[in-house]
Structure formats: structure tokens, C-alpha cells
Amino acid sequence: MSIISLQDVWLRYRVEFKEEGKFVPEYFWAAKGINIEINKGEVFGIIGENGAGKTTILKLISGMLKPDNGRVIVNGTISALMDIGLSFQGDLTGRENIYLISSIHGFAKKYIKEKCGDIERFAAIGKFINAPVKSYSHGMYMRLAFAIAIHMNSDILLIDDILAVGDIYAQSKCVDKIFELKEQGKTIVFISHDIELSKRLCARGIFIREGVILKDGDINGVYNYYVETAGDKNGITILEKGCLAIIFNNGKIILRWRGMTITDNLSWHVILFSSRRKFLSTSARWDVQERGSRDEMSASGSWPDMPVRLEVDISVLNEKEFLCEISMPEFDGIDIDESHCNLLFANEYAHYFTLRQKAPFPEVFSRDEQWEAYKISESDGRLVGVAGKAGQNGELPVIIMERLRDDAQLCCRIGNAGPKNGARVIQYIHVNSNASGDKIATRKIFFAKIKIFESAETSELEGYLQTTNRLLSESAIMRLGFMNIFCRPDRVEIYWKNKLISYGSGLHTQFRYEGLIYKSSDAQWSVDKKNDREITVTLYWPDKPPFRQSWNLKAQGEGIIKWEVMMGTVGEAEIKGKEAELFVISEYDRWETVDESGDFSKIEKMGDTVILGKYVNSGVRIADRNEINNGLLPSLSFEHVNKTPKALYISKLSNEGEAVRLKYVGIDG
């Protein structure tokens, strides 16, 4: 049977604010639907930030406050240590206050006389017991108040963070006495900002914020939840669905499953690199926006010394799936060299897997400050999962990250955060290719669907992976002899004899509208296969500009594709700077036109560009230097039809030679 029961308790305070010389009353709820059951002999902790409502709950239990709604039931006598010295009479001596307070609590004079010596010895304030309490230090107040409370032999002891007062010896003495009362089976309700003491003393507790209980259960889990959600309230929100909890806390994303934290350290966070400086998302100032649903959140973060903004959008689809998008919209005049999206998981996750392989994480290596990570292929990076053994609090779920958008400048790395951090890392790195410093409409740093499987759901997991693999391989396809064109919901892939020869999005367009750059990689794609030899792709942008773009991919013969790009506008929308690009793998290392030729290996630096010519009319051919010997790759010829571009560029995307790019610039029509 519960010794303390709070049943749907609501309490409202009236506060008067002075405005223009007048006091204006306002009301706010200090307790909102509080439900607590505390058993006899239990030590119960109440955790929360200042002003959360912790002391209000103690006052409700003690009877100092009456609820506006709900019931408070207490089956036993109470001693309360709150507002130290509040009930002391300043002009009376310490001994006189012992008799006064004990009498108020209903104790007979004989009993008080018997206990007075014990109280005085525990308080240890010497001859000041005969001095007026108004002359006491705060520590003396605490010792006397504590001594009176613990000698009243009450069934319930309420303690409101008083152990922070006094010297170390006095604090230690009080703590020892609390543990003694605990062993005696007393019921104790305890508030303290000392985390370790609370964990030692309490078995169960609650975490309260703004009068609402956010967590009730094992004290370790409650404190972990409190720490994970502590910080600037403007940058914190929690999405919960069934067993899943997603905590956004001022630039980091924390995942909890069945009350267990499955992310680690900085959890999920972003680092931007600019001019040899790095900016962590956790050091930005964040503002969480309401989305009108408890299943969705949006947050915007910025730094005072860098005019760049990060945006985070999370949508919970169900208790085992959610969407996460991290983007960097509209920046101007700032060169962001790289952006890293780091997903840190608990070190109990021993393996990672893709659609094609499963492997252990690398061994944790010896240098604390270094991370060990290696890159996986572009195709493998589209879907990455982590699986592990049982953690301290139960079985770890399987977590899968399925990227919903690809980018030629994005790569995925797998690794460890080292022994100092002790975390597993999935790292998405985006390398900037916008060397011009123009405005960028939106850059998606990370956009994925995260799916969770219980460790026992092996058949469901295998079925999901097989289905996903089939869907990825059965997008709109044109088969042209040895060449196959796959149109997926976010990219066009070109295969030759089952080898992927395009890179990233494959085909790509961009243009300017009202000072912003719009890229096909940022659009939503609608793919429609007209027939076996024609596919149409319609592109829409999230901010709903007055235009859309259509691609028509049509087979002109075996191994020949016509790519037609058309703009559909509403009104007189002025589109400028139209460009069309093709990304191919780095094995293509030679290029030539009628008048020029060159070697990609001569392009040494990332972003270096070769202008193949102005008003190029004959197109360009690329090939690998070994094509005559082994025929592994076909030579590719590209020609423009009807419209003449202002220039044709060719460039390499990274120092590692991952891919090369052909860009037609300034195409009219």
C-alpha cells in the first residue's frame, strides 16, 4: 500500500507583476496532472531544474499547499526540511525553538525533554543553543533544523536540498544519518542537485520540468534522462512514440529505446569546417520551432561569429521509424570547406552492415584524441546499419540509416571515436564544391530514414533488407544493350555490363532564381517510366518556387541517350545561369574534343577546372586509358543538340579522384 499518493494533482499560483505602477495578477500552473505513488520504506528522489516544481510537490505532500484539482493522500506523520529556519522564531534561543517546533508538531513536553539532549548533541552548535537563532549562521540553522526533524520519529521525512548548506563535516554527518533512517525503513522524499548522492540514496524517482513529470522510474535512468535534456530550454524538445524517444538538445540528437540511451557522448551532431576553424552544432544557439504535432520538430541554430544557419527537421513516422534532415540553407560569402554529420552510438554496438556486407567495427585504437574511420563505397553508404550485443540495461536494437538523397560530394565513413570517447561512429562528410562563394539555396548535410528493429526480429530485418535491395534495383530502368539507365527517386545511375560508371546523382542541373542557386539534388523527384525507352523526371523544390523542371531521357539507339531539360514557369519567373552536369567515376582519366585533349590526372587539386572551350560545337569524349586493351569501360561521347552552351567545363571532385564532372554552362532554352 502506498504511504504517499498524488492523484492527478494540479496547482495554480497567483503572481502579481508590477506594470506601469500597477500590480497585474497572472496565474501559472506549478503542478500539471501529477501522479506519484510512493511505498512505505522507499527513498524517492525528485529531480529537476530550478523552478521546475520540485519544492511545490514537497509542500503538497506536507500539507503546506492544497491542490486546485486532484487528491493528495498521506498515510503517516511527516517531518519536513524545507526553507531552513522558516519556522524558527528569531528572538528565541535554539533550545526554546526546539520546544516550540516540537510542540507545534504535537509532541508532549516529556518526550521533547527526553530528546532535547540528543538534538543538541547532533546539532553541535555549542553554547549557541542558548543564543537567539537570529544570530546563527546559515550552517547553524541547517544543523539545528535537521537535528529537530530527524528526532521527531516521523513516518515520512521530506528533504529539500538542504545538504548543500554547511561545512563538509556537517554534510557528511547528515548524510550518514539519512542512510541510517533508510536502514530503519523510514520513507524519505529527497531533493538534491548532488547526482551521485541521489543515486546512492534513492532507488526510484521522477524528473519534473515546468510542473510536468517527464520521467518516472529507476533513479539511474531518470538522471540520465535529466542530463540529456538539461540546457537552454529554447533549444530542447522531446519526441516520443511507444518505446522510442528522440531528444533534441541544443545541437545534438539523442536516441533512447525502452528507456535505454543507445547513442553516446555527443550523440548525433554536426561540425562545419571553414578557413581552418571548426564550428560544432552543440556550440550554436538553437531555437526549436513548433510544428503543430508531437511527432515533428524543427530547430534552427546559428553562431554569433559565422553567418551560417543549420536547420534540423525530425518527423516520427511510427515507434520504429523516423525521418531526420539536417540542412544548411542560404549562406553567402562564407566558404564552408567540409561538413561532418557524426552519428555516435554506444560502444556495445559491435558490427555495422550494408546491403552487401556485414563487418565488425575497427578495434578501438590507442590515441585518445584521434578517430579511426575508413570510407565505404557510395553504393554501400546508401544504407548503413549497426547491431550489437546486450547493453547494461538490456538488448540493443538494430538501427538502420537509409539515406533518402545522394550527393556527389558526400561520402560515408565507419569507425570509432577512440577509447576516450568509447563510441561507434557513422560519419557523413560533405565536401564543398561551390568555390565561387555564391549563395546556395539549400545544402542537405544529412537526410535519411532511420528504422529500428528489435534484436529478436531477425526475420523482419532480413525481409526489410531484401525488399529495400529489390526496390533500389528495380527503379525505372532503360536497358540499352550493355548499358542500363536506372532512374531512382533522387539520382540517375548509368551502368555498363553491371558496373556503375556514373557517380553520385549522375545527372545534375542547377540554375539561379532571385539570387539563389537551385540544384536538382535538393529537389523532390517524381519518376515516370513512359515505356521501355523513355523516362520522365519532374523536379519540385521544397520552398515551392514558381517553377518546376522536367527531364526527358529517351533512347535514341543502342547506347545512345537523349537528355532533354525543360523549365516550366508560372508568370514571368526569370531563370538565369542554367547548367547541366554529368558525374562519372574516376576510372575515366582522359578527355578529348575535336580541337583539344587532356588527362584528368593532371588536375591535381580539388575543384580545379579545365575550360574545354567557349562555344564548343562538337561535344566531348571521355575514356579510360586501358579501354583498347581490356574493354572494361566504354568511351563516352557527349554532344549538345540545337542549343549552344556558353562554355563546357571539366573538373575533378576531390583530391582522392573519386569522380570527375562535365558541366555545360549557360544553356539557353
XYZ file of C-alpha atoms in Angstrom:
669
model
C 0.000 0.000 0.000
C 1.265 3.493 -0.843
C 2.183 5.731 2.062
C 2.051 8.782 -0.251
C -0.272 9.112 -3.229
C -0.719 12.097 -5.559
C -3.560 11.551 -7.998
C -3.900 13.916 -10.983
C -2.784 16.876 -8.889
C -2.950 20.396 -10.320
C -1.819 23.534 -8.514
C -2.035 27.123 -9.715
C -0.069 30.096 -8.372
C -1.162 33.711 -8.496
C 1.718 36.123 -9.093
C 1.406 39.902 -9.250
C 3.656 41.753 -11.703
C 4.180 45.478 -11.492
C 3.491 47.179 -14.815
C 3.399 50.970 -15.204
C 2.957 51.451 -11.458
C 0.139 48.918 -11.155
C 0.181 45.328 -9.983
C -1.276 42.978 -12.582
C -2.042 39.420 -11.429
C -1.132 36.443 -13.590
C -1.711 32.757 -12.991
C 0.517 29.843 -13.879
C 0.321 26.136 -13.194
C 3.126 24.900 -10.945
C 1.847 21.299 -10.982
C 0.133 19.772 -14.009
C -1.510 16.399 -13.649
C 0.998 14.985 -11.144
C 0.634 11.270 -10.391
C 3.007 9.707 -7.842
C 2.801 6.554 -5.732
C 5.462 6.153 -3.006
C 5.585 2.963 -0.954
C 6.387 2.659 2.748
C 10.148 2.480 3.333
C 11.014 3.813 -0.119
C 13.597 6.562 -0.696
C 12.213 8.608 -3.567
C 14.125 11.288 -5.493
C 12.693 14.348 -7.222
C 14.932 15.755 -9.966
C 14.585 18.917 -11.995
C 15.954 22.340 -12.776
C 15.301 25.405 -10.632
C 11.646 26.398 -10.840
C 10.566 23.009 -12.180
C 8.109 22.339 -9.330
C 10.146 20.095 -7.012
C 9.544 22.066 -3.809
C 5.898 22.508 -4.777
C 5.473 18.722 -4.679
C 7.035 18.525 -1.209
C 4.726 21.290 0.023
C 1.731 19.437 -1.392
C 2.797 16.261 0.424
C 3.417 18.132 3.690
C 0.046 19.881 3.532
C 1.555 23.356 3.276
C -0.260 23.729 -0.073
C -3.646 22.413 -1.157
C -4.179 21.357 -4.792
C -6.677 23.102 -7.045
C -7.577 19.736 -8.538
C -6.765 16.128 -7.695
C -6.038 14.333 -4.427
C -3.036 14.107 -2.089
C -3.205 11.140 0.311
C -0.597 10.713 3.072
C -0.772 7.776 5.498
C 1.694 8.775 8.215
C 3.332 11.588 10.154
C 5.712 13.981 8.394
C 8.916 15.832 9.220
C 9.888 18.383 6.598
C 13.252 20.005 5.951
C 12.289 22.855 3.656
C 13.067 26.578 3.810
C 15.568 26.105 6.625
C 14.748 28.139 9.673
C 11.474 29.413 8.240
C 9.553 28.237 11.333
C 12.208 29.401 13.793
C 11.427 32.401 15.955
C 14.448 34.667 15.655
C 14.235 36.160 19.122
C 14.018 32.760 20.816
C 17.067 30.665 21.620
C 17.860 27.422 19.867
C 16.622 25.355 22.828
C 13.396 27.372 23.034
C 12.828 26.777 19.319
C 13.281 23.021 19.859
C 10.396 23.030 22.353
C 8.271 25.362 20.210
C 8.564 23.445 16.943
C 8.188 20.031 18.595
C 5.040 21.227 20.378
C 3.576 22.522 17.108
C 4.063 19.013 15.698
C 2.102 17.523 18.595
C 4.859 16.089 20.771
C 4.399 16.090 24.562
C 6.715 18.149 26.745
C 8.058 14.992 28.419
C 9.052 13.467 25.079
C 10.669 16.734 23.977
C 12.683 16.897 27.186
C 13.932 13.340 26.624
C 15.039 14.103 23.057
C 16.379 17.619 23.626
C 19.854 16.416 24.633
C 20.151 14.212 21.528
C 19.058 17.099 19.327
C 21.594 19.465 20.876
C 24.437 16.944 20.509
C 23.626 16.277 16.842
C 23.307 19.993 16.043
C 26.719 20.575 17.665
C 26.372 24.345 17.923
C 27.784 24.547 21.448
C 26.703 27.378 23.706
C 24.845 28.994 20.788
C 21.966 26.677 21.726
C 21.227 29.352 24.318
C 21.602 32.269 21.868
C 18.790 33.770 19.755
C 18.625 31.955 16.405
C 18.715 35.287 14.561
C 22.434 35.316 15.418
C 23.028 31.903 13.750
C 24.935 31.325 10.549
C 23.161 29.522 7.713
C 25.082 26.349 8.558
C 23.978 26.512 12.199
C 20.364 26.930 11.047
C 20.735 23.810 8.884
C 22.229 21.643 11.631
C 19.590 22.601 14.189
C 16.678 22.203 11.756
C 17.989 18.829 10.579
C 18.528 17.641 14.158
C 14.951 18.542 15.137
C 13.453 16.856 12.049
C 15.233 13.517 12.413
C 14.419 13.203 16.121
C 10.657 13.612 15.671
C 10.346 9.905 14.855
C 8.018 10.659 11.925
C 6.997 8.099 9.322
C 7.973 10.359 6.421
C 10.956 12.679 6.031
C 10.874 15.383 3.334
C 14.297 16.830 2.434
C 14.627 19.834 0.108
C 18.292 20.142 -0.949
C 19.439 21.258 2.497
C 22.621 19.182 2.359
C 24.251 21.820 0.173
C 24.437 24.033 3.286
C 27.151 23.780 5.926
C 30.705 22.501 6.115
C 31.873 19.136 4.810
C 31.818 17.521 8.269
C 28.235 18.630 8.924
C 27.117 17.473 5.486
C 28.751 14.073 5.974
C 27.107 13.717 9.385
C 23.674 14.474 7.904
C 24.179 12.053 5.016
C 25.167 9.269 7.411
C 22.001 9.923 9.427
C 19.835 9.761 6.289
C 21.311 6.364 5.417
C 20.635 5.265 8.994
C 16.987 6.319 8.655
C 16.821 4.495 5.341
C 18.021 1.297 7.042
C 15.320 1.815 9.684
C 12.686 1.684 6.918
C 11.691 5.344 7.003
C 10.053 6.793 3.911
C 12.167 9.627 2.523
C 11.332 12.031 -0.296
C 14.557 13.651 -1.366
C 15.521 16.663 -3.499
C 19.195 17.255 -4.228
C 21.396 18.528 -7.056
C 24.078 16.074 -5.933
C 23.683 13.401 -8.607
C 25.951 10.785 -7.044
C 24.343 11.120 -3.608
C 20.876 10.772 -5.126
C 21.946 7.625 -6.981
C 23.358 6.129 -3.766
C 20.353 7.042 -1.665
C 17.358 6.594 -3.975
C 16.143 3.579 -5.888
C 13.383 5.373 -7.768
C 12.497 8.918 -8.700
C 10.912 11.363 -11.098
C 12.216 14.068 -13.414
C 9.953 17.125 -13.471
C 10.036 20.159 -15.756
C 7.604 23.095 -15.712
C 5.235 21.195 -13.435
C 5.078 18.074 -15.625
C 6.613 14.683 -14.835
C 8.754 13.728 -17.836
C 10.268 10.542 -16.428
C 9.336 8.145 -13.624
C 11.354 5.050 -12.805
C 14.789 3.761 -11.852
C 16.887 6.642 -10.499
C 19.807 5.994 -12.875
C 17.556 6.130 -15.914
C 15.798 9.224 -14.588
C 19.087 11.047 -14.012
C 20.397 10.075 -17.451
C 17.237 11.495 -18.962
C 17.668 14.677 -16.925
C 21.288 15.158 -18.010
C 20.413 14.523 -21.656
C 17.696 17.174 -21.597
C 19.428 19.816 -19.488
C 20.310 23.126 -21.140
C 18.744 26.177 -22.759
C 15.034 25.383 -22.909
C 14.619 27.241 -26.205
C 16.807 24.598 -27.844
C 15.288 21.455 -26.322
C 12.416 19.263 -27.399
C 11.477 15.613 -26.955
C 9.578 13.420 -29.411
C 8.196 10.161 -28.031
C 6.369 7.324 -29.728
C 5.964 3.995 -27.992
C 9.390 2.715 -26.944
C 11.227 5.390 -28.956
C 12.325 8.755 -27.565
C 14.222 11.330 -29.634
C 15.766 14.179 -27.672
C 16.993 17.263 -29.491
C 19.167 19.235 -27.084
C 20.855 22.358 -28.443
C 22.562 20.844 -31.457
C 22.736 17.165 -30.590
C 20.261 14.340 -31.146
C 19.936 11.618 -28.510
C 18.112 8.343 -29.142
C 16.530 6.284 -26.382
C 14.883 2.891 -26.777
C 12.877 1.300 -23.954
C 14.417 3.799 -21.535
C 17.968 2.944 -22.636
C 20.213 5.543 -24.290
C 21.625 3.972 -27.469
C 23.605 6.969 -28.694
C 26.788 8.038 -26.943
C 28.880 11.053 -25.925
C 27.905 13.960 -28.227
C 25.266 11.643 -29.749
C 24.417 12.909 -33.248
C 25.976 16.264 -34.070
C 27.380 18.332 -36.939
C 30.772 20.001 -37.410
C 31.356 22.685 -40.050
C 34.896 23.439 -41.212
C 35.643 26.916 -42.539
C 39.030 28.613 -43.001
C 40.788 26.181 -40.654
C 38.184 26.721 -37.952
C 35.541 24.265 -36.874
C 32.066 25.029 -35.618
C 30.181 22.395 -33.604
C 26.413 22.292 -33.714
C 26.492 21.961 -29.920
C 28.108 25.413 -29.615
C 25.439 27.145 -31.727
C 22.445 28.997 -30.321
C 19.325 26.967 -31.068
C 15.647 27.747 -31.304
C 13.088 24.951 -31.554
C 10.018 25.771 -33.612
C 6.616 24.238 -33.022
C 5.310 22.117 -35.891
C 1.792 21.642 -34.568
C 2.390 17.960 -33.866
C 4.077 15.995 -31.090
C 5.566 13.765 -33.798
C 7.507 16.535 -35.559
C 10.098 19.149 -34.677
C 12.117 21.850 -36.421
C 15.130 23.620 -34.964
C 17.337 26.405 -36.255
C 20.854 27.074 -34.974
C 23.403 29.808 -35.655
C 26.771 31.041 -34.413
C 27.492 34.653 -33.418
C 30.750 34.728 -35.401
C 29.651 32.945 -38.586
C 26.657 33.936 -40.786
C 25.566 30.355 -41.438
C 22.430 28.644 -40.192
C 21.789 24.965 -39.551
C 18.299 23.515 -39.653
C 17.185 20.195 -38.191
C 13.833 18.606 -39.035
C 12.672 15.338 -37.480
C 9.390 13.550 -38.193
C 8.394 10.402 -36.299
C 6.567 8.032 -38.649
C 5.875 5.356 -36.031
C 7.565 3.936 -32.937
C 10.241 2.290 -35.094
C 10.800 4.812 -37.885
C 11.613 8.492 -38.185
C 12.957 10.921 -40.756
C 15.924 13.158 -39.975
C 17.010 16.028 -42.211
C 19.933 18.336 -41.409
C 20.452 21.166 -43.875
C 22.299 24.431 -44.268
C 20.149 26.964 -46.150
C 21.105 30.203 -47.873
C 24.606 31.237 -46.965
C 26.550 33.972 -48.721
C 30.226 34.884 -48.788
C 31.329 32.085 -46.443
C 33.465 29.219 -47.659
C 32.401 26.031 -45.879
C 35.143 23.569 -46.760
C 33.517 20.481 -45.276
C 30.603 19.482 -43.111
C 30.638 16.364 -40.946
C 27.495 14.718 -39.628
C 28.676 12.379 -36.872
C 26.331 9.688 -35.596
C 27.779 8.282 -32.352
C 26.395 5.039 -30.955
C 27.067 3.154 -27.717
C 30.237 1.055 -27.872
C 28.215 -2.129 -27.292
C 27.378 -1.893 -30.995
C 29.965 -4.333 -32.330
C 29.055 -4.608 -36.025
C 27.928 -2.465 -38.923
C 26.309 -3.704 -42.108
C 25.163 -2.559 -45.540
C 23.049 -4.257 -48.178
C 26.134 -6.133 -49.343
C 28.257 -6.835 -46.293
C 28.489 -7.160 -42.521
C 31.700 -6.400 -40.647
C 32.934 -5.600 -37.131
C 33.796 -2.060 -36.199
C 37.563 -1.488 -36.180
C 39.392 -2.123 -32.936
C 39.450 0.833 -30.559
C 42.918 2.255 -31.016
C 45.305 3.813 -28.536
C 45.305 7.553 -29.307
C 42.592 9.273 -27.303
C 42.200 12.360 -29.481
C 42.120 10.560 -32.832
C 39.226 8.853 -34.544
C 39.753 5.726 -36.586
C 37.490 5.675 -39.614
C 37.540 4.328 -43.140
C 35.352 5.086 -46.108
C 32.823 2.712 -47.578
C 31.646 2.792 -51.181
C 28.965 5.164 -52.418
C 26.504 2.329 -53.012
C 27.140 0.813 -49.573
C 26.735 4.212 -47.919
C 23.113 4.466 -49.021
C 22.032 2.072 -46.277
C 24.120 1.508 -43.151
C 23.044 -0.316 -40.019
C 24.538 -1.021 -36.597
C 23.970 -4.107 -34.477
C 25.384 -5.144 -31.130
C 25.266 -7.233 -28.039
C 23.261 -6.739 -24.877
C 23.944 -3.431 -23.155
C 23.903 -2.681 -19.443
C 20.139 -2.146 -19.485
C 19.038 -4.784 -21.981
C 19.203 -5.850 -25.613
C 20.342 -3.178 -28.048
C 18.057 -2.668 -31.044
C 19.332 -2.741 -34.617
C 19.489 0.777 -36.108
C 19.420 1.398 -39.870
C 20.171 4.696 -41.613
C 18.780 4.742 -45.163
C 19.845 7.883 -46.996
C 17.000 9.468 -48.928
C 19.185 11.710 -51.055
C 22.593 11.237 -52.608
C 25.183 13.856 -53.385
C 28.368 13.580 -55.420
C 30.214 15.475 -52.686
C 29.016 13.168 -49.886
C 30.855 10.136 -48.541
C 30.260 7.798 -45.618
C 32.878 6.628 -43.131
C 32.735 3.953 -40.429
C 34.857 3.934 -37.289
C 35.418 4.549 -33.588
C 35.677 7.685 -31.506
C 38.659 6.194 -29.656
C 38.958 4.889 -26.077
C 38.471 8.311 -24.502
C 35.012 8.641 -26.062
C 34.275 4.938 -26.390
C 31.694 5.280 -29.147
C 30.981 3.800 -32.574
C 30.803 6.329 -35.392
C 28.901 6.561 -38.658
C 30.223 9.724 -40.289
C 28.783 11.513 -43.331
C 31.227 14.011 -44.867
C 30.107 16.637 -47.365
C 32.866 18.398 -49.341
C 32.053 21.834 -50.727
C 32.398 22.253 -54.493
C 30.961 25.772 -54.613
C 34.242 27.628 -54.994
C 32.534 30.751 -56.350
C 31.120 31.796 -52.954
C 27.643 32.286 -54.458
C 24.521 31.876 -52.376
C 23.310 28.308 -52.020
C 19.568 27.702 -51.793
C 19.915 24.617 -49.571
C 22.607 22.076 -48.855
C 21.442 18.841 -47.282
C 24.127 17.617 -44.887
C 22.145 14.545 -43.854
C 18.760 13.276 -44.990
C 17.753 9.767 -44.023
C 15.067 7.453 -42.769
C 16.079 5.761 -39.521
C 14.494 2.400 -38.837
C 14.692 0.338 -35.647
C 14.405 -3.429 -35.241
C 14.329 -5.389 -32.011
C 17.303 -7.750 -31.720
C 14.932 -10.717 -31.901
C 13.260 -9.532 -35.119
C 15.771 -11.278 -37.374
C 13.250 -12.416 -39.984
C 11.678 -8.942 -40.197
C 15.123 -7.390 -40.606
C 16.121 -9.801 -43.360
C 12.834 -9.180 -45.137
C 13.312 -5.426 -44.948
C 16.850 -5.624 -46.333
C 15.764 -7.876 -49.186
C 12.828 -5.624 -50.049
C 14.977 -2.500 -49.908
C 17.602 -4.103 -52.096
C 14.943 -5.069 -54.617
C 13.397 -1.590 -54.627
C 16.785 0.002 -55.140
C 17.450 -2.306 -58.036
C 14.009 -2.086 -59.627
C 13.649 1.631 -60.165
C 12.665 2.942 -63.594
C 15.130 1.247 -65.954
C 16.079 1.583 -69.592
C 18.133 -1.302 -70.935
C 20.225 -0.436 -73.993
C 22.394 -3.432 -74.725
C 25.291 -3.409 -72.294
C 24.186 -0.008 -70.983
C 21.423 0.299 -68.389
C 19.915 3.547 -67.095
C 18.399 3.408 -63.603
C 16.220 6.377 -62.579
C 15.810 6.335 -58.838
C 13.847 8.821 -56.677
C 16.927 11.037 -56.272
C 19.529 10.149 -58.922
C 20.226 8.690 -62.354
C 22.652 5.776 -62.470
C 24.418 4.603 -65.610
C 25.664 1.008 -65.696
C 27.885 -0.731 -68.238
C 27.954 -4.524 -68.029
C 26.582 -4.249 -64.466
C 29.333 -1.806 -63.449
C 28.220 1.593 -62.184
C 30.057 4.193 -64.285
C 28.181 7.299 -63.130
C 28.813 8.839 -59.721
C 26.532 10.335 -57.086
C 23.416 11.811 -58.675
C 24.788 11.019 -62.153
C 22.919 13.746 -63.987
C 22.599 17.106 -62.293
C 21.261 20.574 -63.065
C 21.345 23.930 -61.356
C 20.250 27.497 -62.058
C 19.689 30.853 -60.380
C 16.415 32.411 -59.359
C 16.169 35.620 -57.323
C 19.781 35.368 -56.202
C 19.631 31.753 -55.001
C 21.062 28.635 -56.596
C 18.619 25.762 -57.069
C 20.038 22.289 -57.579
C 18.365 19.142 -58.805
C 19.976 17.322 -55.862
C 17.850 19.443 -53.496
C 14.572 18.796 -55.318
C 11.913 16.152 -54.837
C 11.938 13.801 -57.820
C 8.894 12.271 -59.445
C 9.990 9.495 -61.821
C 7.631 8.241 -64.532
C 8.595 5.467 -66.935
C 6.682 6.169 -70.141
C 7.825 2.995 -71.866
C 10.902 0.819 -72.135
C 12.773 3.572 -73.998
C 11.610 6.778 -72.317
C 11.611 8.078 -68.730
C 10.415 11.456 -67.485
C 11.631 13.037 -64.246
C 9.791 16.034 -62.748
C 11.596 18.063 -60.090
C 9.902 20.120 -57.348
C 11.641 22.242 -54.709
C 10.503 22.347 -51.040
C 10.141 26.140 -50.850
C 7.600 25.977 -53.722
C 9.137 28.472 -56.169
C 7.082 29.443 -59.255
C 8.692 26.835 -61.490
C 9.474 23.185 -61.895
C 11.928 21.320 -64.063
C 11.349 18.311 -66.285
C 13.873 15.877 -67.673
C 13.159 13.601 -70.580
C 15.503 10.654 -71.002
C 14.894 8.925 -74.310
C 16.758 6.099 -76.003
C 17.931 7.116 -79.499
C 19.530 3.791 -80.306
C 21.677 1.188 -78.609
C 23.969 3.009 -76.210
C 22.594 6.475 -77.117
C 20.512 8.583 -74.721
C 18.967 11.989 -75.336
C 18.709 14.061 -72.152
C 16.316 16.971 -72.561
C 15.939 19.538 -69.750
C 12.891 21.822 -69.731
C 11.748 24.557 -67.347
C 8.101 25.148 -66.570
C 7.442 28.549 -65.000
C 4.450 30.421 -63.607
C 4.214 34.002 -64.806
C 7.424 35.741 -65.726
C 9.873 33.929 -63.436
C 13.359 34.833 -64.640
C 15.688 31.833 -64.605
C 19.408 32.521 -65.033
C 22.681 30.635 -65.075
C 21.299 27.324 -66.284
C 23.798 24.483 -66.080
C 23.731 20.756 -66.787
C 26.287 18.363 -65.319
C 27.332 14.747 -65.620
C 29.271 12.918 -62.891
C 31.292 9.812 -63.796
C 33.680 7.563 -61.897
C 37.372 8.348 -61.671
C 38.435 5.464 -63.943
C 37.666 7.842 -66.804
C 41.030 9.584 -66.955
C 41.221 11.056 -70.483
C 39.135 13.562 -72.401
C 39.180 14.986 -75.898
C 37.299 17.210 -78.320
C 37.948 17.943 -81.984
C 40.488 20.614 -81.028
C 41.660 19.708 -77.514
C 42.646 16.750 -75.342
C 43.886 16.169 -71.831
C 44.466 13.880 -68.885
C 42.387 14.014 -65.705
C 45.436 13.072 -63.618
C 46.890 16.487 -64.434
C 44.071 18.082 -62.447
C 45.730 17.924 -59.049
C 43.612 19.985 -56.692
C 40.027 19.530 -55.644
C 37.809 21.885 -57.588
C 40.378 22.692 -60.285
C 38.519 23.185 -63.535
C 39.572 22.909 -67.165
C 37.562 25.043 -69.575
C 37.323 22.883 -72.659
C 36.316 25.761 -74.829
C 33.859 28.523 -75.439
C 31.038 27.754 -77.857
C 32.018 24.090 -78.079
C 30.075 22.620 -81.000
C 31.495 19.134 -81.334
C 30.987 17.786 -77.830
C 33.496 15.871 -75.729
C 34.609 12.263 -75.425
C 35.974 10.668 -72.250
C 37.620 7.293 -71.869
C 39.869 5.201 -69.659
C 43.426 4.737 -70.899
C 43.082 0.934 -70.921
C 39.907 0.727 -72.977
C 41.664 -0.725 -76.031
C 43.381 -3.439 -74.014
C 40.570 -4.819 -71.891
C 37.341 -3.036 -72.798
C 36.278 -2.705 -69.149
C 34.755 0.717 -69.698
C 33.146 2.155 -72.796
C 34.231 5.524 -74.093
C 31.516 8.110 -73.570
C 30.738 10.858 -76.059
C 28.605 13.866 -75.138
C 27.141 16.272 -77.646
C 24.677 19.093 -77.225
C 21.761 19.316 -79.627
C 20.288 22.531 -81.082
C 21.288 24.825 -78.197
C 24.861 26.069 -77.899
C 26.329 26.367 -74.394
C 28.458 29.330 -73.455
C 31.198 27.032 -72.179
C 31.974 23.452 -71.275
C 33.976 22.667 -68.136
C 35.580 19.522 -66.832
C 36.773 19.108 -63.239
C 37.710 16.607 -60.548
C 35.573 16.415 -57.409
C 38.168 15.526 -54.775
C 41.837 15.011 -54.132
C 41.241 11.274 -53.927
C 39.997 11.247 -57.502
C 36.620 9.750 -56.644
C 34.858 11.210 -59.661
C 35.057 13.685 -62.498
C 32.451 16.096 -63.765
C 31.442 17.588 -67.082
C 29.477 20.808 -66.894
C 27.604 22.590 -69.670
C 27.199 26.245 -68.655
C 24.711 28.842 -69.787
C 22.427 26.673 -71.880
C 19.580 28.731 -73.321
C 16.077 27.394 -73.651
